[in-house]
Coordinates of C-alpha atoms in Angstrom, one line a residue:
Chain A
M267 CA 245.9 -143.1 90.7
G268 CA 247.7 -144.3 93.8
L269 CA 250.2 -142.5 96.0
S270 CA 253.8 -143.4 96.7
V271 CA 254.8 -144.8 100.1
E272 CA 258.1 -144.0 101.7
L273 CA 259.7 -145.1 105.0
R274 CA 262.8 -143.3 106.3
D275 CA 264.8 -144.9 109.1
V276 CA 261.7 -146.4 110.6
T277 CA 262.2 -148.2 113.9
V278 CA 259.4 -150.0 115.7
K279 CA 259.7 -151.4 119.2
Y280 CA 257.5 -153.8 121.2
G281 CA 258.8 -153.2 124.6
D282 CA 262.5 -153.9 124.5
F283 CA 262.2 -155.9 121.3
L284 CA 263.2 -154.2 118.1
A285 CA 260.6 -155.3 115.6
L286 CA 261.9 -153.0 112.8
K287 CA 265.4 -151.6 112.6
N288 CA 266.0 -148.5 110.6
I289 CA 263.8 -149.5 107.6
N290 CA 264.2 -147.4 104.4
L291 CA 261.8 -148.3 101.7
H292 CA 260.3 -146.5 98.7
V293 CA 257.3 -147.7 96.8
E294 CA 256.3 -145.9 93.6
A295 CA 252.8 -144.7 93.1
G296 CA 250.7 -147.5 91.6
E297 CA 253.5 -150.1 92.1
G298 CA 252.9 -153.5 93.5
L299 CA 255.4 -154.4 96.3
V300 CA 255.5 -157.7 98.1
L301 CA 257.0 -157.8 101.6
L302 CA 258.3 -161.4 101.9
G303 CA 260.0 -163.0 104.8
P304 CA 259.8 -165.8 107.4
S305 CA 257.4 -165.4 110.3
G306 CA 258.7 -162.9 112.9
S307 CA 260.7 -161.0 110.3
G308 CA 258.7 -157.9 110.8
K309 CA 256.8 -157.8 107.5
S310 CA 253.3 -157.5 109.2
T311 CA 254.7 -154.9 111.6
L312 CA 256.0 -152.9 108.6
L313 CA 252.5 -153.0 107.1
R314 CA 250.9 -151.9 110.3
A315 CA 253.3 -149.0 110.6
I316 CA 252.3 -147.8 107.2
A317 CA 248.6 -148.2 108.1
G318 CA 249.2 -146.3 111.4
L319 CA 248.1 -149.3 113.6
T320 CA 251.5 -149.6 115.2
P321 CA 253.3 -146.5 116.4
V322 CA 256.8 -146.0 115.1
A323 CA 259.5 -145.3 117.7
S324 CA 261.6 -143.2 115.3
G325 CA 261.8 -142.3 111.7
K326 CA 259.2 -141.0 109.2
V327 CA 256.4 -142.5 107.1
Y328 CA 255.3 -140.6 104.0
I329 CA 252.3 -141.3 101.9
G330 CA 252.4 -139.3 98.7
D331 CA 254.3 -136.1 99.8
K332 CA 252.7 -136.0 103.1
D333 CA 254.3 -136.9 106.4
V334 CA 251.8 -139.2 108.0
T335 CA 254.0 -140.5 110.9
N336 CA 251.7 -138.9 113.5
L337 CA 248.4 -139.3 111.7
P338 CA 245.9 -141.9 113.0
P339 CA 244.9 -144.7 110.6
D340 CA 241.6 -143.1 109.7
R341 CA 243.4 -140.2 108.1
R342 CA 246.0 -142.0 105.9
K343 CA 243.9 -142.8 102.8
V344 CA 245.0 -146.4 103.0
S345 CA 242.8 -149.5 103.0
M346 CA 243.8 -152.9 104.4
L347 CA 243.0 -156.5 104.1
F348 CA 243.6 -158.4 107.3
Q349 CA 244.9 -162.0 107.7
D350 CA 241.7 -162.9 109.7
L351 CA 239.6 -160.7 107.3
A352 CA 238.2 -158.8 110.3
L353 CA 234.7 -158.6 108.7
F354 CA 232.0 -157.2 111.0
P355 CA 229.9 -160.3 112.1
H356 CA 227.0 -158.1 113.3
L357 CA 226.5 -156.5 109.9
N358 CA 225.3 -158.1 106.6
V359 CA 227.4 -158.0 103.4
F360 CA 225.9 -154.7 102.2
E361 CA 226.6 -152.9 105.5
N362 CA 230.1 -154.4 105.7
V363 CA 231.0 -153.0 102.3
A364 CA 229.2 -149.8 103.0
F365 CA 231.0 -149.2 106.3
G366 CA 233.7 -146.9 105.0
L367 CA 231.2 -145.0 102.8
R368 CA 228.8 -144.4 105.8
L369 CA 231.7 -142.9 107.7
R370 CA 232.2 -140.5 104.8
R371 CA 228.5 -139.5 105.1
L372 CA 227.7 -140.2 101.5
P373 CA 224.0 -140.0 100.5
E374 CA 222.2 -143.3 100.6
E375 CA 221.8 -143.5 96.8
E376 CA 225.5 -143.0 96.3
V377 CA 226.3 -145.6 99.0
R378 CA 224.1 -148.2 97.3
K379 CA 225.6 -147.4 93.9
R380 CA 229.2 -147.8 95.1
V381 CA 228.5 -151.0 97.1
V382 CA 227.0 -152.6 94.0
W383 CA 230.0 -151.4 92.0
A384 CA 232.5 -152.9 94.5
L385 CA 230.6 -156.2 94.8
E386 CA 230.6 -156.6 91.0
L387 CA 234.3 -155.7 91.0
V388 CA 235.1 -158.7 93.2
R389 CA 232.6 -160.8 91.2
L390 CA 229.9 -161.3 93.8
D391 CA 226.3 -160.9 92.5
P392 CA 224.9 -158.0 94.5
A393 CA 221.3 -159.2 94.3
Q394 CA 222.3 -162.6 95.7
F395 CA 224.7 -161.6 98.4
M396 CA 223.9 -158.1 99.6
S397 CA 221.6 -159.1 102.5
R398 CA 223.6 -162.3 103.5
R399 CA 225.1 -162.6 106.9
I400 CA 228.9 -163.0 107.1
H401 CA 228.7 -166.5 108.6
Q402 CA 226.5 -167.7 105.7
L403 CA 229.4 -167.2 103.3
S404 CA 232.2 -169.6 102.3
G405 CA 235.8 -168.7 102.9
G406 CA 236.4 -167.5 99.4
Q407 CA 233.2 -165.4 99.4
Q408 CA 234.2 -163.8 102.8
Q409 CA 237.5 -163.0 101.1
R410 CA 235.8 -161.2 98.3
V411 CA 233.6 -159.2 100.7
A412 CA 236.7 -158.1 102.6
L413 CA 238.3 -157.0 99.3
A414 CA 235.1 -155.2 98.3
R415 CA 235.0 -153.4 101.6
A416 CA 238.6 -152.3 101.2
L417 CA 238.2 -151.2 97.6
V418 CA 234.9 -149.4 97.9
V419 CA 236.5 -146.4 99.5
E420 CA 238.8 -146.1 96.5
P421 CA 242.0 -146.2 98.5
E422 CA 245.3 -144.7 97.2
V423 CA 247.2 -147.5 98.9
L424 CA 245.9 -151.0 99.5
L425 CA 247.7 -153.0 102.2
L426 CA 247.3 -156.8 102.3
D427 CA 248.4 -158.8 105.3
E428 CA 248.6 -162.5 104.1
P429 CA 244.9 -162.3 103.2
F430 CA 244.8 -165.5 101.3
S431 CA 246.6 -167.8 103.7
H432 CA 243.6 -169.7 104.9
I433 CA 242.0 -170.7 101.7
D434 CA 242.3 -173.5 99.1
L435 CA 245.1 -173.3 96.7
D436 CA 242.8 -173.1 93.6
I437 CA 240.7 -170.2 95.0
K438 CA 243.9 -168.5 96.1
S439 CA 245.4 -168.4 92.7
Q440 CA 242.1 -167.2 91.2
L441 CA 241.9 -164.4 93.8
L442 CA 245.5 -163.4 93.3
E443 CA 244.9 -163.3 89.5
E444 CA 241.8 -161.1 90.1
L445 CA 243.6 -158.9 92.5
K446 CA 246.3 -158.3 89.9
I447 CA 243.7 -157.3 87.4
L448 CA 242.1 -154.9 89.8
H449 CA 245.5 -153.4 90.7
N450 CA 246.1 -152.7 87.0
K451 CA 242.6 -151.4 86.4
L452 CA 242.2 -149.2 89.5
G453 CA 245.9 -148.1 89.8
F454 CA 246.2 -148.1 93.5
T455 CA 249.6 -148.7 95.2
L456 CA 249.6 -152.3 96.5
I457 CA 251.7 -153.6 99.3
Y458 CA 251.3 -157.3 100.0
V459 CA 252.7 -159.3 102.9
T460 CA 253.3 -163.0 102.5
H461 CA 255.7 -165.7 103.7
D462 CA 255.2 -167.7 100.5
R463 CA 257.6 -166.9 97.7
F464 CA 255.3 -168.4 95.0
E465 CA 252.6 -166.0 96.0
A466 CA 255.1 -163.2 96.1
V467 CA 256.1 -163.5 92.5
E468 CA 252.5 -163.8 91.3
I469 CA 251.5 -160.5 92.7
G470 CA 254.6 -158.2 92.9
D471 CA 256.5 -156.0 90.5
K472 CA 259.0 -155.7 93.2
V473 CA 259.9 -157.8 96.3
A474 CA 261.3 -156.7 99.6
L475 CA 262.7 -159.7 101.4
M476 CA 262.9 -159.2 105.2
K477 CA 264.8 -160.8 108.0
S478 CA 264.8 -160.1 111.7
G479 CA 263.3 -156.6 111.4
E480 CA 265.5 -155.6 108.4
I481 CA 265.2 -155.5 104.7
A482 CA 267.7 -158.0 103.3
Q483 CA 267.1 -157.0 99.7
V484 CA 264.7 -155.1 97.5
G485 CA 264.3 -155.5 93.8
K486 CA 262.6 -157.2 91.0
P487 CA 262.1 -161.0 91.5
V488 CA 264.7 -161.8 88.9
E489 CA 267.3 -159.6 90.6
L490 CA 266.7 -161.4 94.0
Y491 CA 266.8 -164.7 92.2
K492 CA 269.9 -164.2 90.0
R493 CA 271.8 -161.7 92.1
P494 CA 271.0 -162.4 95.8
K495 CA 272.9 -160.1 98.2
N496 CA 273.6 -162.8 100.7
R497 CA 273.1 -166.5 101.6
F498 CA 269.7 -165.8 103.3
V499 CA 268.3 -164.2 100.2
A500 CA 269.6 -167.0 98.0
E501 CA 268.1 -169.7 100.2
F502 CA 264.7 -168.0 100.9
F503 CA 264.0 -166.8 97.4
G504 CA 264.0 -170.0 95.5
E505 CA 266.0 -173.2 95.9
A506 CA 269.8 -172.9 95.8
N507 CA 273.0 -174.9 96.1
I508 CA 275.2 -172.9 98.4
L509 CA 278.8 -173.9 98.6
P510 CA 281.9 -172.4 100.1
A511 CA 283.7 -170.5 97.4
S512 CA 286.9 -172.3 98.2
L513 CA 285.3 -175.6 97.0
L514 CA 285.4 -174.1 93.5
G515 CA 289.0 -172.9 93.8
A516 CA 287.7 -169.4 93.3
G517 CA 290.5 -167.8 95.3
R518 CA 288.1 -165.9 97.5
G519 CA 286.0 -166.2 100.6
G520 CA 282.3 -166.3 100.9
Y521 CA 279.9 -168.6 99.2
A522 CA 279.0 -169.6 95.7
V523 CA 275.3 -169.8 94.8
V524 CA 274.1 -172.1 92.0
R525 CA 270.5 -172.5 91.1
P526 CA 269.4 -176.2 90.6
E527 CA 268.2 -175.6 87.0
D528 CA 271.8 -174.6 86.2
V529 CA 273.3 -177.9 87.5
V530 CA 273.7 -180.3 84.6
I531 CA 274.4 -184.0 84.5
G532 CA 277.1 -185.0 82.1
N533 CA 277.6 -182.3 79.4
N534 CA 281.2 -181.4 80.4
P535 CA 280.6 -178.1 82.4
T536 CA 283.3 -175.8 83.9
Y537 CA 283.0 -177.1 87.4
K538 CA 282.8 -180.9 87.5
F539 CA 281.8 -183.1 90.4
R540 CA 281.1 -186.8 90.8
G541 CA 278.5 -188.2 93.2
Q542 CA 275.7 -190.6 93.9
V543 CA 272.0 -189.9 93.3
I544 CA 270.2 -190.2 96.6
D545 CA 266.7 -189.0 95.8
I546 CA 264.6 -188.2 92.7
T547 CA 261.3 -186.2 92.9
F548 CA 258.8 -185.7 90.1
L549 CA 257.9 -182.0 90.1
W550 CA 255.6 -181.6 87.1
H551 CA 257.9 -179.6 84.9
Y552 CA 261.2 -181.3 85.8
L553 CA 262.8 -183.9 88.0
K554 CA 264.5 -182.8 91.2
V555 CA 267.6 -184.9 91.7
E556 CA 269.6 -184.9 94.9
I557 CA 273.2 -185.9 94.5
Q558 CA 275.7 -186.5 97.3
S559 CA 279.2 -185.4 96.6
N560 CA 282.2 -184.0 98.6
G561 CA 280.1 -184.0 101.8
Y562 CA 277.4 -181.8 100.2
I563 CA 274.0 -182.6 98.8
F564 CA 273.6 -180.9 95.4
K565 CA 270.1 -180.2 94.0
A566 CA 269.6 -180.4 90.2
Y567 CA 266.5 -179.9 88.1
V568 CA 266.7 -182.1 85.0
D569 CA 264.5 -183.0 82.1
L570 CA 261.6 -185.3 83.0
E571 CA 262.9 -188.0 80.6
T572 CA 266.4 -188.1 81.9
P573 CA 267.5 -191.8 82.3
I574 CA 268.5 -191.7 85.9
S575 CA 267.7 -193.7 89.0
I576 CA 268.6 -193.6 92.7
G577 CA 272.0 -195.1 93.5
D578 CA 273.5 -194.1 90.1
V579 CA 277.0 -192.6 90.3
V580 CA 277.0 -189.6 87.9
E581 CA 279.3 -186.9 86.6
F582 CA 277.6 -183.5 87.0
G583 CA 278.5 -179.8 87.4
F584 CA 277.8 -176.2 86.3
D585 CA 279.2 -173.5 84.2
A586 CA 281.1 -170.5 85.5
K587 CA 278.5 -168.1 84.2
D588 CA 275.9 -169.7 86.4
V589 CA 277.8 -169.2 89.6
Y590 CA 277.1 -166.1 91.7
F591 CA 279.3 -165.3 94.7
V592 CA 278.0 -163.7 98.0
E593 CA 280.1 -162.6 101.0
E594 CA 278.0 -163.9 103.8
Chain B
M66 CA 227.9 -190.2 125.6
I67 CA 228.8 -186.6 126.2
G68 CA 225.3 -185.6 124.9
K69 CA 223.7 -187.9 127.5
I70 CA 225.8 -186.5 130.4
A71 CA 225.0 -183.0 129.3
L72 CA 221.3 -183.7 129.2
V73 CA 221.3 -185.3 132.6
A74 CA 223.2 -182.3 134.0
F75 CA 220.8 -179.9 132.3
A76 CA 217.8 -181.8 133.6
S77 CA 219.0 -181.9 137.2
V78 CA 219.8 -178.2 137.2
V79 CA 216.3 -177.4 135.8
L80 CA 214.8 -179.8 138.3
L81 CA 216.7 -178.4 141.3
F82 CA 215.4 -174.9 140.2
Y83 CA 211.8 -176.0 140.3
V84 CA 211.8 -178.2 143.5
P85 CA 211.3 -175.2 145.9
F86 CA 208.3 -174.2 143.8
L87 CA 206.8 -177.6 144.4
A88 CA 207.2 -177.0 148.1
L89 CA 205.3 -173.7 147.6
G90 CA 202.6 -175.7 145.9
Y91 CA 202.2 -177.7 149.1
Y92 CA 201.2 -174.5 150.9
I93 CA 199.1 -173.2 148.1
T94 CA 196.9 -176.4 148.2
G95 CA 196.1 -175.4 151.8
G96 CA 194.0 -172.6 150.4
G97 CA 193.1 -169.2 151.9
E98 CA 192.2 -165.7 150.8
L99 CA 194.6 -164.2 148.2
K100 CA 196.0 -160.8 149.0
I101 CA 196.7 -159.2 145.5
P102 CA 199.6 -156.7 145.5
S103 CA 198.9 -153.1 144.4
F104 CA 199.9 -152.1 140.9
S105 CA 202.1 -149.3 142.1
M106 CA 204.1 -151.8 144.2
V107 CA 204.7 -154.0 141.2
A108 CA 205.6 -151.0 139.0
T109 CA 208.0 -149.8 141.7
T110 CA 209.7 -153.2 141.9
F111 CA 210.0 -153.5 138.1
L112 CA 211.3 -149.9 137.6
L113 CA 213.8 -150.3 140.4
A114 CA 215.1 -153.5 138.9
V115 CA 215.3 -152.1 135.4
L116 CA 217.1 -149.0 136.7
T117 CA 219.4 -151.0 138.8
A118 CA 220.4 -153.1 135.8
V119 CA 220.8 -150.1 133.5
V120 CA 222.8 -148.0 135.9
S121 CA 225.0 -150.9 136.9
I122 CA 225.8 -151.6 133.3
A123 CA 226.4 -147.9 132.5
V124 CA 228.8 -147.7 135.4
A125 CA 230.4 -151.1 134.9
Y126 CA 230.9 -151.0 131.1
P127 CA 233.7 -148.4 131.1
A128 CA 235.4 -150.1 134.0
A129 CA 235.1 -153.5 132.4
Y130 CA 236.5 -152.1 129.2
Y131 CA 239.5 -150.6 131.0
L132 CA 240.1 -153.9 132.8
A133 CA 239.8 -156.0 129.7
K134 CA 242.2 -153.8 127.7
W135 CA 244.7 -152.5 130.2
G136 CA 243.9 -153.9 133.6
S137 CA 246.3 -155.5 136.0
E138 CA 245.6 -158.4 138.4
L139 CA 245.6 -156.0 141.3
E140 CA 243.0 -153.8 139.7
F141 CA 240.9 -156.8 138.9
A142 CA 241.1 -158.0 142.5
L143 CA 240.1 -154.5 143.7
V144 CA 236.8 -154.4 141.8
T145 CA 235.8 -158.0 142.7
A146 CA 236.6 -157.6 146.4
P147 CA 233.2 -156.1 147.2
L148 CA 231.7 -159.6 146.4
W149 CA 233.2 -160.8 149.6
V150 CA 231.2 -158.4 151.8
G151 CA 227.7 -159.5 152.9
T152 CA 224.6 -157.6 151.6
L153 CA 223.5 -156.6 155.1
L154 CA 226.9 -155.2 155.9
K155 CA 226.9 -153.2 152.7
A156 CA 223.4 -151.9 153.5
Y157 CA 224.4 -150.7 157.0
S158 CA 227.6 -149.2 155.8
L159 CA 225.6 -147.2 153.2
L160 CA 223.3 -146.0 156.0
V161 CA 226.3 -144.4 157.6
L162 CA 227.4 -142.9 154.3
F163 CA 223.8 -141.6 153.7
A164 CA 223.9 -139.9 157.1
I165 CA 227.2 -138.2 156.3
V166 CA 225.9 -137.0 152.9
E167 CA 222.7 -135.6 154.5
R168 CA 224.8 -133.8 157.1
F169 CA 226.9 -132.0 154.5
T170 CA 224.5 -131.6 151.5
G171 CA 221.1 -131.7 153.1
V172 CA 220.1 -134.4 150.5
A173 CA 218.2 -137.2 152.3
L174 CA 218.7 -140.6 150.7
W175 CA 217.5 -142.8 153.5
G176 CA 213.9 -143.9 152.9
T177 CA 213.8 -142.8 149.3
A178 CA 213.7 -144.8 146.0
A179 CA 217.0 -143.1 145.0
G180 CA 218.7 -144.4 148.2
V181 CA 217.4 -147.9 147.5
L182 CA 218.7 -147.6 143.9
V183 CA 222.1 -146.5 145.1
G184 CA 222.2 -149.5 147.5
M185 CA 221.2 -152.0 144.8
V186 CA 223.6 -150.7 142.2
Y187 CA 226.3 -150.9 144.9
E188 CA 225.4 -154.5 145.6
Y189 CA 225.2 -155.7 142.0
L190 CA 227.8 -153.7 140.2
P191 CA 230.6 -156.4 140.5
Y192 CA 228.3 -159.0 138.9
A193 CA 227.6 -156.6 135.9
L194 CA 231.3 -155.8 135.8
L195 CA 232.5 -159.5 135.7
T196 CA 229.9 -160.4 133.0
L197 CA 230.9 -157.4 130.8
Y198 CA 234.6 -158.0 131.4
A199 CA 234.2 -161.6 130.1
A200 CA 232.4 -160.4 127.0
I201 CA 234.8 -157.5 126.2
E202 CA 237.9 -159.4 126.9
K203 CA 237.3 -162.0 124.2
L204 CA 236.6 -159.4 121.5
S205 CA 239.2 -159.6 118.7
E206 CA 241.3 -156.4 118.0
S207 CA 241.2 -156.7 114.3
P208 CA 237.6 -155.6 113.5
V209 CA 238.4 -152.4 115.3
N210 CA 241.6 -152.0 113.3
A211 CA 239.6 -152.6 110.1
A212 CA 237.1 -149.9 111.1
R213 CA 240.0 -147.5 111.9
V214 CA 241.6 -148.0 108.5
L215 CA 238.3 -147.6 106.8
G216 CA 238.1 -144.1 108.3
A217 CA 236.5 -144.5 111.7
S218 CA 237.8 -142.5 114.6
R219 CA 238.6 -144.3 117.8
L220 CA 235.1 -143.4 119.1
Q221 CA 233.3 -144.3 115.9
A222 CA 235.1 -147.7 115.9
F223 CA 233.9 -148.3 119.4
L224 CA 230.3 -147.2 118.8
R225 CA 229.9 -149.0 115.5
V226 CA 232.0 -152.1 116.0
E227 CA 233.0 -152.9 119.6
L228 CA 229.8 -151.9 121.3
P229 CA 227.5 -154.0 119.0
L230 CA 229.9 -156.9 119.3
S231 CA 229.8 -156.8 123.1
M232 CA 226.0 -156.6 123.2
P233 CA 225.6 -160.3 124.2
G234 CA 227.6 -159.5 127.3
V235 CA 225.4 -156.4 128.0
A236 CA 222.3 -158.6 127.7
A237 CA 223.8 -161.2 130.0
A238 CA 224.7 -158.6 132.6
F239 CA 221.2 -157.1 132.3
I240 CA 219.4 -160.3 132.9
L241 CA 221.7 -161.2 135.8
V242 CA 221.3 -157.9 137.6
F243 CA 217.6 -157.5 136.7
L244 CA 216.7 -161.0 138.2
F245 CA 218.6 -160.3 141.4
A246 CA 217.0 -156.9 141.7
M247 CA 213.5 -158.1 141.1
G248 CA 213.6 -160.3 144.2
E249 CA 215.6 -157.8 146.3
V250 CA 214.5 -157.6 150.0
I251 CA 217.4 -156.3 152.1
M252 CA 218.1 -152.9 150.4
P253 CA 214.5 -151.7 150.3
A254 CA 214.1 -152.8 153.9
V255 CA 217.2 -151.2 155.3
L256 CA 217.8 -148.2 153.0
G257 CA 214.1 -147.7 152.0
A258 CA 213.0 -148.0 155.6
W259 CA 209.9 -149.9 154.4
K260 CA 208.8 -146.7 152.7
V261 CA 210.0 -147.9 149.4
Y262 CA 207.8 -151.0 149.1
T263 CA 208.8 -153.7 146.7
F264 CA 207.5 -157.1 145.7
G265 CA 210.2 -158.7 147.7
S266 CA 209.3 -156.7 150.8
Y267 CA 205.6 -157.6 150.3
I268 CA 206.4 -161.4 150.2
W269 CA 208.6 -161.0 153.3
D270 CA 205.7 -159.2 155.1
L271 CA 203.2 -161.9 154.0
Y272 CA 205.4 -164.7 155.4
F273 CA 206.9 -163.1 158.5
K274 CA 204.5 -160.4 159.6
A275 CA 201.0 -161.5 158.3
R276 CA 201.9 -165.2 158.6
D277 CA 199.9 -165.6 155.4
I278 CA 201.8 -168.5 153.9
F279 CA 199.2 -169.2 151.2
S280 CA 199.4 -165.6 149.7
G281 CA 203.2 -165.6 150.2
S282 CA 203.6 -168.8 148.2
V283 CA 201.4 -167.6 145.4
M284 CA 203.2 -164.2 145.2
S285 CA 206.6 -166.0 145.1
L286 CA 205.4 -168.0 142.1
I287 CA 204.1 -164.9 140.4
L288 CA 207.3 -163.0 141.0
A289 CA 209.4 -165.9 139.6
A290 CA 207.0 -166.2 136.6
L291 CA 207.2 -162.4 135.9
S292 CA 211.0 -162.5 136.1
L293 CA 211.3 -165.5 133.8
L294 CA 208.9 -163.8 131.3
A295 CA 210.9 -160.6 131.3
T296 CA 214.2 -162.5 130.9
Y297 CA 212.7 -164.4 127.9
V298 CA 211.6 -161.2 126.3
V299 CA 215.1 -159.6 126.8
V300 CA 216.9 -162.7 125.4
R301 CA 214.6 -162.8 122.4
T302 CA 215.1 -159.1 121.6
I303 CA 218.9 -159.3 121.9
R304 CA 219.1 -162.5 119.9
S305 CA 217.1 -160.9 117.0
L306 CA 219.3 -157.7 117.2
S307 CA 222.8 -159.2 117.2
I308 CA 224.8 -162.1 115.7

């Protein structure tokens, strides 16, 4: 049913470089957490520290109630999907999936049964694919084999390191959808690393946004979106207008964060501005309008049918309830 | 364009390889009585060559693994330095070493097959090492990590993943050392004291002692053909086994 994962004051060093700085993180049993962040923010390192592939310099890692800080990866009851898949090219699909079962010395009949179960789970026809070589598979199929190999050992915790970053967008959303279903069905704890905020909200109940080896903010997607702790979170997690608080006459320092969908054109809002439209982009559900005003470029999402064109001078603004202030 | 250049290059290499054999053909057409080598001599040569390759690989693999994973430039230079020393010099230095060993342990290596084997492994180890190093060095770390997370100990991950993935390198090292060893003359002559008699020694004797150029030429061709055949078999086997 999944085990909880907890990190207490975890620090990881690569030589003199501090890859992780005093990380504290708690993931509930069965929960889906996404580690989000720009490249080099330490999210993959954090995943590897949980898996036991990277030694921690200080701090503790717990899986369930057990301190696994000094346990090797093969004794942590986790499974992992790697960015480059790391399938075994010298083995066929069946033996790739059976790898973890063979190490557990299960009888041949049981191995066969569970491999078939896992392949069906990831929607690969066992009869058709079992004896294929890895290089005979498409990218999406290899992805599925890697997932089957990770799931067949019935892990308590499944770690995924940007596993879908090299495949087509359509197949990616399909796999994400299936992964979510499997997560609900099998109940393992899921920790998913990505640099893509769209992917992040598709898979995670909770998001931990990382920056330079630290966790900038953890919470539900809506919390990070509506109540970002700082400028970095506001900017990385969704588009934002970030203005000095002084510009709004708020009588305080720091910055004001306003999401583009809260910026309205006309309509007499609390804070009013006047500026010229410099760009309009069609984004399926709305138009993204960029307006230059007071030396800033404001982004607004407006209705598709809004009568507006580049060069127009418009009155626009936002309401006080849609402004969120951050310190830094 | 590149295809044509590659083809020309390939053809010239192949041609260059066979030109000396054409020269042998010149002698063969002269005719004469063929002196067939004894079976035991052929067997000795073959066994020594196989053993040399196997022992070289067994010794070189761990060293190559170490160099590929953690080695420094200095360590790399240290293991390749023996390539700078000539074969004859290596053979005579081993003679001295054998004498010392015999003095202290009573084990006589000079004039035995074991002594020749030691000499041949000593001679070809760096080649095996460099070939294996190249194969191990390019292995990705992530299949090993995948195996570890799936429950494999460090040793199991090596045996089930890294070793099979480095098999092409092992095959290449085997072929290289085996081919060198099949034609070996100096080590059996110096360390075997002509008591360990190999195909190479036989050809040497035919040319330079018996002055039987006809038989020498035919034997050279047979040795080359046997070696090529053995190589072909090894390559086929490895290809069918691995990726």
